[in-house]
Tab-separated table of C-alpha atoms and ligand atoms in Angstrom:
chain	number	residue	atom	x	y	z
A	191	MET	CA	-19.797	-12.306	6.592
A	192	LYS	CA	-18.314	-10.942	3.382
A	193	LYS	CA	-14.550	-11.532	3.607
A	194	ILE	CA	-11.662	-9.887	1.776
A	195	TYR	CA	-7.876	-10.284	1.704
A	196	VAL	CA	-6.052	-6.946	1.485
A	197	PHE	CA	-2.402	-6.495	0.494
A	198	ASP	CA	-0.027	-3.562	0.521
A	199	LEU	CA	2.246	-3.435	-2.553
A	200	ASP	CA	5.799	-2.145	-1.871
A	201	ASP	CA	7.821	-4.512	0.329
A	202	THR	CA	4.768	-6.736	0.732
A	203	LEU	CA	4.241	-8.083	-2.807
A	204	VAL	CA	7.200	-6.482	-4.635
A	205	LEU	CA	10.653	-5.067	-3.938
A	206	THR	CA	11.696	-2.297	-6.321
A	207	GLU	CA	14.533	0.147	-6.845
A	208	ALA	CA	12.109	3.033	-6.214
A	209	ARG	CA	13.418	5.467	-3.606
A	210	VAL	CA	11.923	8.356	-1.639
A	211	LYS	CA	14.245	11.268	-2.328
A	212	ILE	CA	14.660	14.058	0.196
A	213	TYR	CA	15.934	17.417	-1.127
A	214	HIS	CA	16.999	20.541	0.695
A	215	THR	CA	14.374	23.275	0.232
A	216	GLU	CA	16.931	25.987	-0.522
A	217	ASP	CA	19.498	24.593	-2.944
A	218	PHE	CA	17.587	21.372	-3.899
A	219	SER	CA	20.608	19.245	-3.070
A	220	LEU	CA	19.857	15.565	-2.379
A	221	VAL	CA	19.878	14.947	1.387
A	222	HIS	CA	18.623	11.325	1.564
A	223	SER	CA	17.493	8.558	-0.750
A	224	PHE	CA	15.386	6.056	1.202
A	225	THR	CA	13.940	2.615	0.469
A	226	PRO	CA	10.297	2.422	1.613
A	227	ILE	CA	11.423	0.468	4.698
A	228	GLU	CA	14.011	3.118	5.609
A	229	PHE	CA	11.427	5.834	4.963
A	230	ASN	CA	9.098	4.219	7.565
A	231	SER	CA	11.362	5.551	10.343
A	232	TYR	CA	12.195	8.924	8.821
A	233	GLU	CA	11.006	12.115	10.498
A	234	LYS	CA	10.453	15.110	8.234
A	235	LYS	CA	12.371	18.323	8.904
A	236	ALA	CA	11.125	21.782	7.915
A	237	ASN	CA	13.808	22.288	5.266
A	238	HIS	CA	13.169	18.889	3.626
A	239	LEU	CA	11.329	18.484	0.327
A	240	LEU	CA	9.936	14.978	-0.355
A	241	ASP	CA	9.977	13.419	-3.818
A	242	PHE	CA	7.975	10.217	-4.491
A	243	ASP	CA	8.257	10.351	-8.307
A	244	ASP	CA	9.952	6.883	-8.512
A	245	PHE	CA	6.719	5.392	-7.164
A	246	ASP	CA	4.672	6.736	-10.076
A	247	CYS	CA	6.809	4.911	-12.587
A	248	PHE	CA	5.429	1.723	-14.158
A	249	GLU	CA	8.879	0.618	-15.475
A	250	THR	CA	10.480	0.721	-12.012
A	251	LEU	CA	7.531	-1.256	-10.604
A	252	SER	CA	7.566	-3.756	-13.465
A	253	LYS	CA	11.302	-4.463	-12.976
A	254	GLY	CA	10.769	-5.172	-9.260
A	255	LYS	CA	11.326	-8.528	-7.606
A	256	LEU	CA	8.096	-10.313	-6.668
A	257	ILE	CA	7.839	-11.502	-3.051
A	258	THR	CA	6.674	-15.019	-3.785
A	259	GLN	CA	5.720	-16.208	-0.293
A	260	ASN	CA	3.175	-13.394	0.070
A	261	LEU	CA	1.930	-13.742	-3.530
A	262	LYS	CA	1.306	-17.404	-2.738
A	263	ILE	CA	-1.089	-16.347	0.056
A	264	LEU	CA	-2.860	-13.935	-2.341
A	265	ARG	CA	-3.272	-16.606	-5.025
A	266	ARG	CA	-4.471	-19.194	-2.492
A	267	ALA	CA	-7.108	-16.777	-1.115
A	268	HIS	CA	-8.231	-16.050	-4.690
A	269	GLU	CA	-8.496	-19.795	-5.484
A	270	LEU	CA	-10.654	-20.229	-2.389
A	271	GLY	CA	-13.053	-17.629	-3.814
A	272	TYR	CA	-12.236	-14.642	-1.592
A	273	ASP	CA	-12.076	-11.109	-3.008
A	274	ILE	CA	-8.623	-9.499	-3.065
A	275	ALA	CA	-7.790	-5.789	-2.701
A	276	ILE	CA	-4.569	-3.811	-2.982
A	277	VAL	CA	-4.168	-0.781	-0.693
A	278	THR	CA	-0.917	1.033	-1.526
A	279	ALA	CA	0.475	4.460	-0.675
A	280	ARG	CA	1.325	4.910	-4.365
A	281	SER	CA	-0.156	7.863	-6.252
A	282	ASN	CA	-0.639	6.340	-9.708
A	283	LYS	CA	-3.487	3.793	-9.808
A	284	PRO	CA	-3.226	3.025	-13.564
A	285	ALA	CA	0.435	1.979	-13.181
A	286	VAL	CA	-0.512	-0.395	-10.333
A	287	VAL	CA	-3.381	-1.884	-12.344
A	288	GLN	CA	-1.081	-2.335	-15.367
A	289	PHE	CA	1.517	-4.065	-13.138
A	290	LEU	CA	-1.087	-6.487	-11.708
A	291	LEU	CA	-2.244	-7.390	-15.235
A	292	GLU	CA	1.310	-7.868	-16.462
A	293	LYS	CA	2.201	-10.190	-13.568
A	294	LYS	CA	-1.178	-11.961	-13.768
A	295	ILE	CA	-1.949	-11.141	-10.114
A	296	PRO	CA	-5.697	-11.720	-9.780
A	297	VAL	CA	-7.076	-8.428	-8.405
A	298	ASP	CA	-10.126	-6.656	-9.824
A	299	SER	CA	-9.193	-3.055	-10.715
A	300	SER	CA	-12.218	-1.779	-8.734
A	301	LEU	CA	-10.455	-3.103	-5.617
A	302	VAL	CA	-7.140	-1.303	-6.244
A	303	TYR	CA	-6.652	1.675	-3.896
A	304	ALA	CA	-3.627	3.881	-4.599
A	305	VAL	CA	-4.326	6.140	-1.629
A	306	SER	CA	-2.103	9.022	-2.763
A	307	ASP	CA	-3.766	9.156	-6.189
A	308	PRO	CA	-5.664	12.484	-6.239
A	309	SER	CA	-8.687	10.680	-7.767
A	310	PHE	CA	-9.400	9.116	-4.361
A	311	ASN	CA	-9.589	12.418	-2.482
A	312	TYR	CA	-8.152	10.918	0.716
A	313	ASP	CA	-6.153	13.065	3.135
A	314	GLY	CA	-3.848	12.837	6.150
A	315	SER	CA	-0.902	10.513	6.749
A	316	VAL	CA	-0.425	7.307	4.747
A	317	ALA	CA	-1.952	5.290	7.631
A	318	GLU	CA	-4.957	7.632	7.711
A	319	ARG	CA	-5.424	7.477	3.924
A	320	LYS	CA	-5.160	3.669	4.012
A	321	SER	CA	-7.808	3.631	6.752
A	322	GLN	CA	-10.124	5.679	4.480
A	323	ALA	CA	-9.658	3.038	1.741
A	324	PHE	CA	-10.685	0.344	4.248
A	325	ILE	CA	-13.759	2.392	5.151
A	326	ASP	CA	-14.647	2.404	1.441
A	327	LEU	CA	-14.289	-1.407	1.421
A	328	TYR	CA	-16.513	-1.542	4.529
A	329	LYS	CA	-19.100	0.534	2.612
A	330	LYS	CA	-18.922	-2.071	-0.181
A	331	GLY	CA	-20.190	-4.592	2.379
A	332	TYR	CA	-17.010	-6.296	3.580
A	333	ARG	CA	-17.090	-7.132	7.318
A	334	ASP	CA	-14.197	-9.594	7.646
A	335	PHE	CA	-10.703	-8.387	6.674
A	336	VAL	CA	-7.321	-10.090	6.449
A	337	TYR	CA	-4.640	-7.456	5.971
A	338	TYR	CA	-0.933	-7.819	5.050
A	339	ASP	CA	1.475	-4.831	5.181
A	340	ASP	CA	5.139	-4.331	6.097
A	341	ASN	CA	4.319	-1.150	8.021
A	342	LEU	CA	3.169	-1.564	11.616
A	343	GLU	CA	1.660	1.955	11.830
A	344	ASN	CA	-0.615	1.203	8.852
A	345	LEU	CA	-1.707	-2.116	10.350
A	346	GLU	CA	-2.471	-0.583	13.765
A	347	LYS	CA	-4.357	2.433	12.392
A	348	VAL	CA	-6.490	0.299	10.068
A	349	LYS	CA	-7.220	-2.185	12.850
A	350	GLU	CA	-8.347	0.587	15.183
A	351	THR	CA	-10.525	2.131	12.456
A	352	LEU	CA	-12.282	-1.132	11.573
A	353	GLN	CA	-12.734	-2.241	15.192
A	354	LYS	CA	-14.663	0.977	15.817
A	355	LYS	CA	-17.026	-0.241	13.062
A	356	HIS	CA	-17.250	-3.660	14.774
A	357	ALA	CA	-15.759	-5.351	11.724
A	358	LYS	CA	-13.514	-8.409	12.077
A	359	ILE	CA	-9.866	-7.865	11.167
A	360	SER	CA	-6.692	-9.960	11.300
A	361	THR	CA	-3.424	-8.163	10.551
A	362	PHE	CA	-0.088	-9.625	9.483
A	363	GLN	CA	3.196	-7.675	9.379
A	364	VAL	CA	5.333	-9.165	6.583
B	36	MG	MG1	4.842	-1.311	2.068
Protein backbone atom coordinates (compact mmCIF):
# COMPACT_ATOMS: atom_id res chain seq x y z
CA MET A 1 0.00 0.00 0.00
CA LYS A 2 1.34 3.40 -1.02
CA LYS A 3 1.99 5.30 2.22
CA ILE A 4 2.31 9.03 2.89
CA TYR A 5 3.03 11.21 5.94
CA VAL A 6 0.92 14.39 5.99
CA PHE A 7 1.62 17.45 8.14
CA ASP A 8 -0.31 20.61 8.90
CA LEU A 9 1.92 23.72 9.01
CA ASP A 10 0.88 26.33 11.63
CA ASP A 11 1.32 25.08 15.21
CA THR A 12 2.36 21.67 13.88
CA LEU A 13 5.68 22.45 12.16
CA VAL A 14 6.05 26.19 12.90
CA LEU A 15 4.89 28.78 15.42
CA THR A 16 4.57 32.28 13.96
CA GLU A 17 3.44 35.75 14.98
CA ALA A 18 0.65 35.54 12.35
CA ARG A 19 -2.76 36.40 13.81
CA VAL A 20 -6.33 36.07 12.60
CA LYS A 21 -7.77 39.56 12.95
CA ILE A 22 -11.47 40.11 13.52
CA TYR A 23 -12.89 43.51 12.60
CA HIS A 24 -16.32 45.02 13.20
CA THR A 25 -18.26 45.18 9.91
CA GLU A 26 -19.46 48.75 10.50
CA ASP A 27 -16.55 50.82 11.76
CA PHE A 28 -13.76 48.27 10.98
CA SER A 29 -12.45 48.52 14.52
CA LEU A 30 -10.32 45.57 15.66
CA VAL A 31 -12.41 43.25 17.84
CA HIS A 32 -10.00 40.30 18.31
CA SER A 33 -6.53 39.22 17.28
CA PHE A 34 -6.24 35.43 17.59
CA THR A 35 -3.37 32.94 17.37
CA PRO A 36 -4.37 29.93 15.21
CA ILE A 37 -4.92 27.88 18.40
CA GLU A 38 -7.21 30.55 19.87
CA PHE A 39 -9.02 30.84 16.55
CA ASN A 40 -9.83 27.09 16.69
CA SER A 41 -12.46 27.79 19.37
CA TYR A 42 -13.80 31.08 17.97
CA GLU A 43 -17.38 31.27 16.73
CA LYS A 44 -18.09 33.83 14.03
CA LYS A 45 -20.70 36.52 14.66
CA ALA A 46 -22.70 38.24 11.90
CA ASN A 47 -21.00 41.61 12.44
CA HIS A 48 -17.47 40.13 12.34
CA LEU A 49 -15.12 40.48 9.39
CA LEU A 50 -12.24 37.96 9.27
CA ASP A 51 -8.76 38.91 8.08
CA PHE A 52 -6.17 36.16 7.38
CA ASP A 53 -3.65 38.43 5.60
CA ASP A 54 -0.83 37.63 8.07
CA PHE A 55 -0.96 34.02 6.83
CA ASP A 56 -0.18 35.05 3.24
CA CYS A 57 3.06 36.67 4.27
CA PHE A 58 6.33 34.82 3.59
CA GLU A 59 8.36 37.02 6.00
CA THR A 60 6.10 36.26 8.98
CA LEU A 61 6.30 32.53 8.16
CA SER A 62 10.06 32.63 7.64
CA LYS A 63 10.61 34.30 11.04
CA GLY A 64 8.56 31.60 12.80
CA LYS A 65 9.96 29.16 15.32
CA LEU A 66 10.31 25.60 13.98
CA ILE A 67 8.70 22.85 16.09
CA THR A 68 11.64 20.49 16.11
CA GLN A 69 10.06 17.38 17.61
CA ASN A 70 7.50 17.20 14.78
CA LEU A 71 10.06 18.12 12.10
CA LYS A 72 12.14 15.22 13.37
CA ILE A 73 9.25 12.84 12.58
CA LEU A 74 8.92 14.37 9.10
CA ARG A 75 12.65 13.99 8.38
CA ARG A 76 12.71 10.42 9.71
CA ALA A 77 9.75 9.44 7.48
CA HIS A 78 11.53 11.04 4.51
CA GLU A 79 14.76 9.16 5.29
CA LEU A 80 12.78 5.90 5.37
CA GLY A 81 11.60 6.66 1.82
CA TYR A 82 8.00 7.70 2.49
CA ASP A 83 6.40 10.57 0.59
CA ILE A 84 5.61 13.71 2.60
CA ALA A 85 2.74 16.16 2.06
CA ILE A 86 1.79 19.46 3.66
CA VAL A 87 -1.92 20.24 4.04
CA THR A 88 -2.35 23.75 5.44
CA ALA A 89 -5.29 26.15 5.69
CA ARG A 90 -3.04 28.89 4.28
CA SER A 91 -4.07 30.65 1.08
CA ASN A 92 -0.67 31.29 -0.52
CA LYS A 93 0.98 28.10 -1.82
CA PRO A 94 4.10 29.81 -3.29
CA ALA A 95 4.96 31.30 0.14
CA VAL A 96 4.68 27.84 1.75
CA VAL A 97 6.86 26.24 -0.95
CA GLN A 98 9.46 29.02 -0.54
CA PHE A 99 9.46 28.47 3.24
CA LEU A 100 10.01 24.70 2.88
CA LEU A 101 12.93 25.30 0.49
CA GLU A 102 14.47 27.92 2.78
CA LYS A 103 14.30 25.62 5.82
CA LYS A 104 15.38 22.58 3.78
CA ILE A 105 12.24 20.67 4.74
CA PRO A 106 12.06 17.79 2.23
CA VAL A 107 8.59 18.09 0.67
CA ASP A 108 7.95 17.95 -3.08
CA SER A 109 6.02 21.06 -4.17
CA SER A 110 3.46 18.87 -5.96
CA LEU A 111 2.48 17.57 -2.49
CA VAL A 112 1.93 21.00 -0.91
CA TYR A 113 -1.78 21.79 -0.46
CA ALA A 114 -2.63 25.32 0.70
CA VAL A 115 -6.34 24.61 0.86
CA SER A 116 -7.46 28.26 0.93
CA ASP A 117 -5.41 29.09 -2.18
CA PRO A 118 -7.99 29.85 -4.91
CA SER A 119 -5.95 27.72 -7.35
CA PHE A 120 -7.19 24.58 -5.57
CA ASN A 121 -10.88 25.36 -5.98
CA TYR A 122 -11.80 23.72 -2.67
CA ASP A 123 -14.81 24.92 -0.67
CA GLY A 124 -16.45 24.65 2.74
CA SER A 125 -14.86 24.85 6.20
CA VAL A 126 -11.12 24.36 6.74
CA ALA A 127 -11.76 20.74 7.79
CA GLU A 128 -13.82 20.15 4.63
CA ARG A 129 -11.19 21.75 2.38
CA LYS A 130 -8.45 19.71 4.03
CA SER A 131 -10.54 16.58 3.41
CA GLN A 132 -10.73 17.51 -0.29
CA ALA A 133 -6.90 17.71 -0.37
CA PHE A 134 -6.73 14.19 1.13
CA ILE A 135 -9.15 12.96 -1.54
CA ASP A 136 -6.74 14.37 -4.14
CA LEU A 137 -3.91 12.43 -2.46
CA TYR A 138 -6.12 9.33 -2.54
CA LYS A 139 -6.61 9.91 -6.28
CA LYS A 140 -2.80 9.98 -6.62
CA GLY A 141 -2.80 6.40 -5.36
CA TYR A 142 -2.07 6.77 -1.63
CA ARG A 143 -3.98 4.28 0.53
CA ASP A 144 -2.12 4.50 3.86
CA PHE A 145 -2.01 7.90 5.60
CA VAL A 146 -0.26 9.15 8.73
CA TYR A 147 -1.60 12.62 9.58
CA TYR A 148 -0.34 15.21 12.11
CA ASP A 149 -2.37 18.35 12.93
CA ASP A 150 -2.98 20.46 16.04
CA ASN A 151 -6.69 20.77 15.23
CA LEU A 152 -8.95 17.91 16.32
CA GLU A 153 -11.80 18.87 13.98
CA ASN A 154 -9.46 18.59 10.96
CA LEU A 155 -8.17 15.20 12.12
CA GLU A 156 -11.67 13.81 12.71
CA LYS A 157 -13.14 15.08 9.44
CA VAL A 158 -10.21 13.75 7.37
CA LYS A 159 -10.36 10.39 9.18
CA GLU A 160 -14.09 10.05 8.49
CA THR A 161 -13.58 10.99 4.80
CA LEU A 162 -10.77 8.49 4.21
CA GLN A 163 -12.44 5.67 6.13
CA LYS A 164 -15.43 5.97 3.77
CA LYS A 165 -12.90 5.25 0.98
CA HIS A 166 -11.58 2.24 2.95
CA ALA A 167 -8.13 3.82 3.16
CA LYS A 168 -5.92 3.27 6.21
CA ILE A 169 -5.34 6.36 8.37
CA SER A 170 -3.58 7.07 11.67
CA THR A 171 -4.06 10.54 13.14
CA PHE A 172 -1.94 12.37 15.71
CA GLN A 173 -2.96 15.58 17.47
CA VAL A 174 0.22 17.53 18.25
MG1 LIG B 1 -2.50 24.12 12.62
